[in-house]
Amino acid sequence: MELSFLTDPTTGLPFLTSVYSNVEKNLLKLEQVGFLYFEIAGFRELEEMYGKEKCRELLEQIGQIFQESKGKLYREEDLVCVTRPGGESFILFLFSTPRHKEALSLADLKLVSYRISKKLELKAVSWARTHSVKEKVVIHVGHTFISPDPRITVDRLVYEAQREAALRCRLEEVMAQFVSNISHELRTPLTCIKGYVETLMDGAAADPEMSKKFLGIIYEETERLNRLIRDLLDLSMMESKRTRMNQHLIDLGQLVQDAGDFLKDYAEKKKISLSFHLNENLPDVNGDEDRLEQVLINLMDNAIKYTPPGGNIQISCEQEDGFLKVSVKDTGPGIPEGERERVFERFYRVETDRSTSTGGRGLGLSIAKHIVEAHGGAIWVESALGKGSAFCFTIPVLSAVEI
């Protein structure tokens, strides 16, 4: 049967389009077919940097792994294919059930995908080392089921399965990263608290001065934990759309000035000057004063943290195309181009060591983004390495009809 498949010359695997009839035949016999999706992340960028010939060699080696795995990691009757010529995506259809089982489960799919992905990752590491590839070659893996539906063509079923598998892969990556980040954020203050408590128990409590100092540190670390938990709950409520904004008419320009006055002493301690450029006669906006103040303080606080002594921060508020635009521009180190789109992700921090030293938790900008978008606005960053960054957001101005 496989001899009739149109085969990719690079991987030696059949093309997806040529196996649809085989998949359709199995769907007529089975209640569901296992679907495993493997993709080399950023493959086109690797081709541009290291050339198509070297990357073709990686595809050949991956194709060989799939062929050698047949009858070992998956059955002879199962089918693996490549999505397109010279493509970076592979699909494995599981038609058979595990021994002593009546049907496939998600756990079975996950086990097979894990075993294969480990082989692919080892091969990718070996290939990268051989060709002095500095970038880590990441293999994205997803899995789901395809169920027969006479109303939908096989190619459409496969397309939807591919989307679902890719989404499942992304969700698992996000969850794994979230667990890793939150574990780190919780472990640091807890380790500190545990260390000082043990020191006090070992006799330091008998020294009033040392005891007071240690208890002060313990208090600060528990406050740090409280802030983290509060931010996480805040972010969770916003992402689930369960946070209600207490909106009323507010003077955004005055709110900008008040937030700056609140942080004035902090800026002076770091020998950083704050300058305000607030247009006169700005219209009011409909907003939650406390939430918007939270956004302003977060942006200004970040600017002060990452601006070296002697620097300057310019804060402006002006009307622009039916919106009020607020900008907080610093003279800090700037943000690399490839990282600007990610700074609003939860727990994401540019230059982790620097952020950790300033006490950042990587949640403030994510919360700010949700608050601004809940007001119908947008938030973004403009930056250049060595020249500083400007964090900007907009809030819609009330129309005459709304007023």
Short mmCIF file of C-alpha atoms in Angstrom, two decimals:
data_model
loop_
_atom_site.label_atom_id
_atom_site.label_comp_id
_atom_site.label_asym_id
_atom_site.label_seq_id
_atom_site.Cartn_x
_atom_site.Cartn_y
_atom_site.Cartn_z
CA MET A 1 0.00 0.00 0.00
CA GLU A 2 2.80 2.42 0.90
CA LEU A 3 4.35 2.03 -2.54
CA SER A 4 1.52 4.09 -3.96
CA PHE A 5 2.31 7.04 -1.70
CA LEU A 6 4.04 10.08 -3.15
CA THR A 7 7.31 10.24 -1.18
CA ASP A 8 9.41 13.21 -0.09
CA PRO A 9 12.95 12.70 -1.45
CA THR A 10 14.55 14.40 1.59
CA THR A 11 12.97 12.45 4.43
CA GLY A 12 11.86 9.33 2.59
CA LEU A 13 8.39 9.78 4.12
CA PRO A 14 5.11 10.08 2.21
CA PHE A 15 3.47 13.47 1.77
CA LEU A 16 0.37 14.20 3.83
CA THR A 17 -1.80 14.81 0.79
CA SER A 18 -1.02 11.35 -0.58
CA VAL A 19 -2.12 9.49 2.58
CA TYR A 20 -5.63 10.93 2.91
CA SER A 21 -7.24 7.87 1.32
CA ASN A 22 -5.47 5.58 3.78
CA VAL A 23 -6.57 7.75 6.72
CA GLU A 24 -10.15 7.80 5.40
CA LYS A 25 -10.16 4.00 5.10
CA ASN A 26 -9.09 3.64 8.74
CA LEU A 27 -11.60 6.21 9.94
CA LEU A 28 -14.37 4.07 8.43
CA LYS A 29 -13.25 1.17 10.63
CA LEU A 30 -12.26 3.02 13.82
CA GLU A 31 -14.07 5.31 16.22
CA GLN A 32 -10.99 7.51 16.45
CA VAL A 33 -7.45 7.76 15.10
CA GLY A 34 -4.51 9.00 17.14
CA PHE A 35 -2.88 12.14 15.76
CA LEU A 36 0.66 13.19 16.75
CA TYR A 37 2.22 16.37 15.44
CA PHE A 38 5.95 17.18 15.43
CA GLU A 39 7.47 20.45 14.24
CA ILE A 40 10.97 21.93 14.19
CA ALA A 41 10.45 25.41 15.67
CA GLY A 42 12.00 28.29 13.71
CA PHE A 43 13.16 25.99 10.90
CA ARG A 44 12.97 28.70 8.20
CA GLU A 45 15.16 31.00 10.31
CA LEU A 46 17.69 28.17 10.68
CA GLU A 47 17.74 27.77 6.89
CA GLU A 48 18.46 31.46 6.43
CA MET A 49 21.29 31.43 8.97
CA TYR A 50 22.98 28.11 8.17
CA GLY A 51 21.87 27.27 4.65
CA LYS A 52 19.38 24.84 3.16
CA GLU A 53 21.94 22.09 2.66
CA LYS A 54 22.77 21.76 6.36
CA CYS A 55 19.11 21.95 7.35
CA ARG A 56 18.20 19.36 4.74
CA GLU A 57 20.62 17.01 6.49
CA LEU A 58 18.64 17.49 9.73
CA LEU A 59 15.41 16.60 7.91
CA GLU A 60 17.03 13.49 6.46
CA GLN A 61 18.12 12.35 9.92
CA ILE A 62 14.67 12.98 11.40
CA GLY A 63 13.05 11.07 8.56
CA GLN A 64 15.39 8.18 9.29
CA ILE A 65 14.39 8.20 12.97
CA PHE A 66 10.71 7.93 12.05
CA GLN A 67 11.38 5.06 9.67
CA GLU A 68 13.53 3.19 12.20
CA SER A 69 10.87 3.69 14.91
CA LYS A 70 8.25 1.83 12.92
CA GLY A 71 7.52 -1.48 14.60
CA LYS A 72 9.27 -0.24 17.75
CA LEU A 73 7.75 3.01 19.03
CA TYR A 74 4.64 2.58 16.90
CA ARG A 75 3.09 -0.31 14.96
CA GLU A 76 3.74 -1.38 11.37
CA GLU A 77 0.15 -0.50 10.42
CA ASP A 78 0.52 3.07 11.72
CA LEU A 79 1.50 5.83 9.34
CA VAL A 80 3.92 8.76 9.51
CA CYS A 81 4.15 11.48 6.86
CA VAL A 82 5.64 14.91 6.17
CA THR A 83 3.30 17.84 5.60
CA ARG A 84 5.09 19.28 2.54
CA PRO A 85 8.31 18.97 0.51
CA GLY A 86 11.33 19.97 2.55
CA GLY A 87 8.91 20.70 5.38
CA GLU A 88 9.62 20.99 9.08
CA SER A 89 6.35 19.37 10.21
CA PHE A 90 5.62 15.65 10.60
CA ILE A 91 2.41 13.81 11.40
CA LEU A 92 2.00 10.33 12.86
CA PHE A 93 -1.38 8.59 12.57
CA LEU A 94 -1.93 5.82 15.11
CA PHE A 95 -4.45 3.31 13.77
CA SER A 96 -3.67 0.54 16.24
CA THR A 97 -4.50 0.25 19.92
CA PRO A 98 -1.90 -0.71 22.54
CA ARG A 99 -1.68 -4.36 23.48
CA HIS A 100 -4.30 -5.48 26.00
CA LYS A 101 -6.32 -2.28 25.44
CA GLU A 102 -9.59 -1.78 23.61
CA ALA A 103 -8.93 1.83 22.63
CA LEU A 104 -6.28 4.55 22.57
CA SER A 105 -6.20 7.15 25.33
CA LEU A 106 -4.60 10.57 25.56
CA ALA A 107 -2.04 9.03 27.91
CA ASP A 108 -1.07 6.57 25.14
CA LEU A 109 -0.64 9.42 22.65
CA LYS A 110 1.42 11.39 25.12
CA LEU A 111 3.69 8.41 25.83
CA VAL A 112 4.39 7.74 22.15
CA SER A 113 4.95 11.43 21.40
CA TYR A 114 7.30 11.73 24.39
CA ARG A 115 9.42 8.75 23.31
CA ILE A 116 9.70 9.96 19.73
CA SER A 117 10.33 13.59 20.67
CA LYS A 118 13.24 12.56 22.91
CA LYS A 119 14.87 10.77 19.99
CA LEU A 120 14.30 13.81 17.76
CA GLU A 121 15.72 16.19 20.38
CA LEU A 122 18.88 14.09 20.78
CA LYS A 123 19.33 14.05 17.03
CA ALA A 124 18.80 17.82 16.85
CA VAL A 125 21.44 18.39 19.53
CA SER A 126 23.90 16.14 17.68
CA TRP A 127 23.21 17.91 14.39
CA ALA A 128 23.63 21.36 15.97
CA ARG A 129 26.94 20.34 17.54
CA THR A 130 28.24 18.93 14.26
CA HIS A 131 27.44 22.11 12.33
CA SER A 132 28.31 24.60 15.11
CA VAL A 133 24.73 25.80 15.35
CA LYS A 134 24.48 28.12 18.36
CA GLU A 135 20.68 28.25 18.51
CA LYS A 136 18.86 25.53 20.43
CA VAL A 137 16.78 23.44 18.05
CA VAL A 138 13.36 23.03 19.66
CA ILE A 139 10.90 20.30 18.66
CA HIS A 140 7.25 21.24 19.23
CA VAL A 141 5.03 18.24 19.93
CA GLY A 142 1.24 18.05 20.06
CA HIS A 143 -1.33 15.28 20.12
CA THR A 144 -5.08 14.80 19.76
CA PHE A 145 -7.66 12.47 18.18
CA ILE A 146 -9.43 12.45 14.83
CA SER A 147 -12.98 11.09 14.89
CA PRO A 148 -14.87 10.17 11.71
CA ASP A 149 -17.46 12.69 10.52
CA PRO A 150 -19.19 12.08 7.17
CA ARG A 151 -20.00 15.79 6.88
CA ILE A 152 -16.33 16.82 6.92
CA THR A 153 -13.63 15.88 4.42
CA VAL A 154 -10.53 14.07 5.63
CA ASP A 155 -8.22 16.96 4.75
CA ARG A 156 -10.38 19.27 6.86
CA LEU A 157 -10.38 16.82 9.76
CA VAL A 158 -6.59 16.65 9.58
CA TYR A 159 -6.32 20.44 9.39
CA GLU A 160 -8.47 20.89 12.49
CA ALA A 161 -6.51 18.17 14.31
CA GLN A 162 -3.26 19.92 13.43
CA ARG A 163 -4.55 23.19 14.88
CA GLU A 164 -5.75 21.47 18.04
CA ALA A 165 -2.47 19.59 18.48
CA ALA A 166 -0.47 22.81 18.03
CA LEU A 167 -2.70 24.59 20.57
CA ARG A 168 -2.35 21.73 23.06
CA CYS A 169 1.43 21.91 22.63
CA ARG A 170 1.43 25.66 23.27
CA LEU A 171 -0.79 25.32 26.34
CA GLU A 172 1.46 22.63 27.82
CA GLU A 173 4.52 24.81 27.22
CA VAL A 174 2.83 27.80 28.86
CA MET A 175 1.73 25.70 31.83
CA ALA A 176 5.20 24.20 32.28
CA GLN A 177 6.78 27.66 32.12
CA PHE A 178 4.20 29.06 34.54
CA VAL A 179 4.84 26.29 37.08
CA SER A 180 8.59 26.81 36.74
CA ASN A 181 8.30 30.58 37.18
CA ILE A 182 5.90 30.51 40.12
CA SER A 183 8.00 27.82 41.84
CA HIS A 184 11.07 30.04 41.54
CA GLU A 185 9.24 33.15 42.73
CA LEU A 186 7.86 31.33 45.78
CA ARG A 187 11.03 29.42 46.61
CA THR A 188 13.25 32.50 46.89
CA PRO A 189 11.42 34.29 49.76
CA LEU A 190 10.54 30.99 51.47
CA THR A 191 14.20 29.93 51.47
CA CYS A 192 15.15 33.30 52.94
CA ILE A 193 12.47 33.10 55.64
CA LYS A 194 13.46 29.53 56.53
CA GLY A 195 17.12 30.49 56.81
CA TYR A 196 16.51 33.39 59.19
CA VAL A 197 14.01 31.41 61.31
CA GLU A 198 16.56 28.61 61.70
CA THR A 199 19.21 31.16 62.72
CA LEU A 200 16.88 32.63 65.33
CA MET A 201 16.07 29.15 66.66
CA ASP A 202 19.78 28.36 66.90
CA GLY A 203 20.30 31.19 69.40
CA ALA A 204 20.21 34.47 67.50
CA ALA A 205 16.86 35.27 69.19
CA ALA A 206 18.78 35.92 72.42
CA ASP A 207 20.44 38.95 70.81
CA PRO A 208 17.77 41.71 70.75
CA GLU A 209 19.47 43.75 68.02
CA MET A 210 20.06 40.79 65.73
CA SER A 211 16.59 39.40 66.48
CA LYS A 212 14.98 42.70 65.48
CA LYS A 213 17.02 42.83 62.27
CA PHE A 214 16.15 39.25 61.27
CA LEU A 215 12.45 39.69 62.07
CA GLY A 216 12.44 42.80 59.89
CA ILE A 217 13.86 40.80 56.97
CA ILE A 218 11.31 38.02 57.56
CA TYR A 219 8.53 40.63 57.53
CA GLU A 220 9.79 42.08 54.22
CA GLU A 221 9.91 38.62 52.63
CA THR A 222 6.37 37.77 53.77
CA GLU A 223 5.23 41.08 52.27
CA ARG A 224 6.95 40.07 49.05
CA LEU A 225 4.98 36.82 49.08
CA ASN A 226 1.76 38.75 49.74
CA ARG A 227 2.43 41.04 46.76
CA LEU A 228 3.13 38.08 44.51
CA ILE A 229 -0.06 36.28 45.54
CA ARG A 230 -2.09 39.50 45.19
CA ASP A 231 -0.69 40.12 41.70
CA LEU A 232 -1.39 36.53 40.65
CA LEU A 233 -4.99 36.75 41.86
CA ASP A 234 -5.36 40.15 40.19
CA LEU A 235 -4.04 38.83 36.89
CA SER A 236 -6.17 35.69 37.07
CA MET A 237 -9.34 37.73 37.67
CA MET A 238 -8.54 40.03 34.75
CA GLU A 239 -7.73 37.22 32.33
CA SER A 240 -11.01 35.49 33.21
CA LYS A 241 -12.88 38.82 32.67
CA ARG A 242 -14.20 38.71 36.23
CA THR A 243 -12.76 42.07 37.28
CA ARG A 244 -15.23 44.94 37.18
CA MET A 245 -13.87 48.40 36.45
CA ASN A 246 -15.37 51.15 38.64
CA GLN A 247 -15.46 53.71 35.87
CA HIS A 248 -16.32 57.39 36.14
CA LEU A 249 -15.13 60.67 34.62
CA ILE A 250 -11.49 61.34 35.52
CA ASP A 251 -8.82 63.87 34.65
CA LEU A 252 -6.10 61.60 33.25
CA GLY A 253 -3.55 64.43 33.04
CA GLN A 254 -3.95 65.15 36.76
CA LEU A 255 -3.71 61.41 37.51
CA VAL A 256 -0.39 61.30 35.62
CA GLN A 257 0.90 64.22 37.70
CA ASP A 258 -0.26 62.61 40.97
CA ALA A 259 1.48 59.31 40.12
CA GLY A 260 4.67 61.22 39.36
CA ASP A 261 4.47 63.12 42.67
CA PHE A 262 4.06 59.78 44.49
CA LEU A 263 7.35 58.48 43.00
CA LYS A 264 9.24 61.79 43.16
CA ASP A 265 11.23 60.93 46.31
CA TYR A 266 12.17 57.50 44.90
CA ALA A 267 13.47 59.12 41.72
CA GLU A 268 15.45 61.75 43.67
CA LYS A 269 17.13 59.05 45.75
CA LYS A 270 18.38 57.49 42.51
CA LYS A 271 19.38 60.96 41.20
CA ILE A 272 16.91 60.69 38.33
CA SER A 273 14.90 63.69 37.14
CA LEU A 274 11.22 63.47 36.21
CA SER A 275 9.84 65.91 33.64
CA PHE A 276 6.18 66.27 32.70
CA HIS A 277 4.72 67.41 29.40
CA LEU A 278 0.97 67.56 29.89
CA ASN A 279 -1.14 69.31 27.28
CA GLU A 280 -3.62 71.82 28.64
CA ASN A 281 -7.41 71.42 28.46
CA LEU A 282 -7.30 67.65 27.98
CA PRO A 283 -10.77 66.06 27.86
CA ASP A 284 -11.88 63.71 30.62
CA VAL A 285 -11.93 59.95 30.10
CA ASN A 286 -14.22 57.31 31.50
CA GLY A 287 -12.00 55.06 33.61
CA ASP A 288 -11.25 53.32 36.87
CA GLU A 289 -9.04 55.83 38.68
CA ASP A 290 -7.34 53.29 40.97
CA ARG A 291 -6.60 50.87 38.12
CA LEU A 292 -5.21 53.54 35.79
CA GLU A 293 -3.09 54.90 38.63
CA GLN A 294 -1.78 51.34 39.07
CA VAL A 295 -0.72 51.33 35.38
CA LEU A 296 0.97 54.73 35.65
CA ILE A 297 2.87 53.87 38.83
CA ASN A 298 4.00 50.56 37.32
CA LEU A 299 5.36 52.21 34.15
CA MET A 300 7.07 55.04 36.04
CA ASP A 301 8.45 52.70 38.70
CA ASN A 302 9.96 50.44 36.01
CA ALA A 303 11.47 53.46 34.27
CA ILE A 304 13.12 54.60 37.51
CA LYS A 305 14.40 51.08 38.27
CA TYR A 306 16.15 50.66 34.93
CA THR A 307 17.42 54.21 34.40
CA PRO A 308 20.98 54.75 35.66
CA PRO A 309 21.74 57.60 38.09
CA GLY A 310 21.82 60.97 36.36
CA GLY A 311 19.21 59.89 33.81
CA ASN A 312 15.96 61.53 32.88
CA ILE A 313 12.39 60.28 32.55
CA GLN A 314 9.89 62.22 30.43
CA ILE A 315 6.19 61.67 31.07
CA SER A 316 3.68 63.09 28.62
CA CYS A 317 -0.08 63.09 28.10
CA GLU A 318 -1.64 64.39 24.90
CA GLN A 319 -4.75 64.00 22.77
CA GLU A 320 -4.31 61.98 19.59
CA ASP A 321 -6.99 60.67 17.17
CA GLY A 322 -9.81 60.30 19.68
CA PHE A 323 -7.55 58.97 22.44
CA LEU A 324 -5.45 60.32 25.24
CA LYS A 325 -1.92 58.99 24.83
CA VAL A 326 0.37 58.64 27.84
CA SER A 327 4.08 58.05 27.31
CA VAL A 328 6.78 57.24 29.88
CA LYS A 329 10.19 57.62 28.23
CA ASP A 330 13.40 56.70 30.04
CA THR A 331 17.13 56.87 29.30
CA GLY A 332 17.82 53.29 30.36
CA PRO A 333 19.61 50.49 28.48
CA GLY A 334 16.72 49.77 26.09
CA ILE A 335 15.15 46.47 25.10
CA PRO A 336 16.42 44.13 22.35
CA GLU A 337 14.14 44.09 19.30
CA GLY A 338 13.35 40.37 19.57
CA GLU A 339 12.11 40.78 23.16
CA ARG A 340 9.86 43.84 22.85
CA GLU A 341 6.75 41.88 21.92
CA ARG A 342 7.17 39.62 24.96
CA VAL A 343 7.61 42.18 27.74
CA PHE A 344 3.85 42.15 28.44
CA GLU A 345 3.77 38.37 29.00
CA ARG A 346 3.33 37.19 32.59
CA PHE A 347 6.67 36.45 34.32
CA TYR A 348 8.66 37.54 31.26
CA ARG A 349 11.62 39.71 32.15
CA VAL A 350 14.35 41.11 29.92
CA GLU A 351 17.77 40.21 31.33
CA THR A 352 16.51 38.08 34.21
CA ASP A 353 19.47 38.74 36.50
CA ARG A 354 19.02 42.50 36.27
CA SER A 355 15.28 42.23 36.88
CA THR A 356 15.79 39.99 39.88
CA SER A 357 18.23 42.44 41.43
CA THR A 358 15.61 45.19 41.20
CA GLY A 359 12.91 43.02 42.73
CA GLY A 360 10.76 42.63 39.63
CA ARG A 361 8.30 39.75 39.43
CA GLY A 362 7.44 40.02 35.74
CA LEU A 363 3.71 40.54 36.40
CA GLY A 364 3.28 44.32 36.44
CA LEU A 365 3.30 44.90 32.70
CA SER A 366 0.96 41.97 32.09
CA ILE A 367 -1.51 43.44 34.60
CA ALA A 368 -1.10 46.89 33.03
CA LYS A 369 -1.91 45.46 29.60
CA HIS A 370 -5.16 43.91 30.86
CA ILE A 371 -6.22 47.13 32.60
CA VAL A 372 -5.58 49.30 29.54
CA GLU A 373 -7.35 46.88 27.19
CA ALA A 374 -10.32 46.69 29.59
CA HIS A 375 -10.64 50.46 29.08
CA GLY A 376 -10.70 50.03 25.29
CA GLY A 377 -7.12 51.21 24.83
CA ALA A 378 -3.79 49.76 23.74
CA ILE A 379 -0.32 49.56 25.29
CA TRP A 380 3.04 49.11 23.60
CA VAL A 381 6.77 49.79 23.91
CA GLU A 382 9.18 51.66 21.64
CA SER A 383 12.85 51.08 22.36
CA ALA A 384 16.39 51.23 21.03
CA LEU A 385 19.40 49.56 22.66
CA GLY A 386 21.52 52.10 24.47
CA LYS A 387 18.97 54.88 23.95
CA GLY A 388 16.19 53.97 26.35
CA SER A 389 12.57 52.88 26.11
CA ALA A 390 9.17 54.55 25.87
CA PHE A 391 6.14 52.71 27.24
CA CYS A 392 2.95 54.18 25.83
CA PHE A 393 -0.76 53.53 26.27
CA THR A 394 -3.99 55.07 25.04
CA ILE A 395 -7.42 55.54 26.60
CA PRO A 396 -10.39 56.55 24.41
CA VAL A 397 -11.78 60.05 24.88
CA LEU A 398 -15.50 60.37 25.58
CA SER A 399 -17.46 61.41 22.50
CA ALA A 400 -20.04 64.19 22.63
CA VAL A 401 -22.80 61.56 22.50
CA GLU A 402 -21.36 59.68 25.50
CA ILE A 403 -21.01 62.88 27.47
#
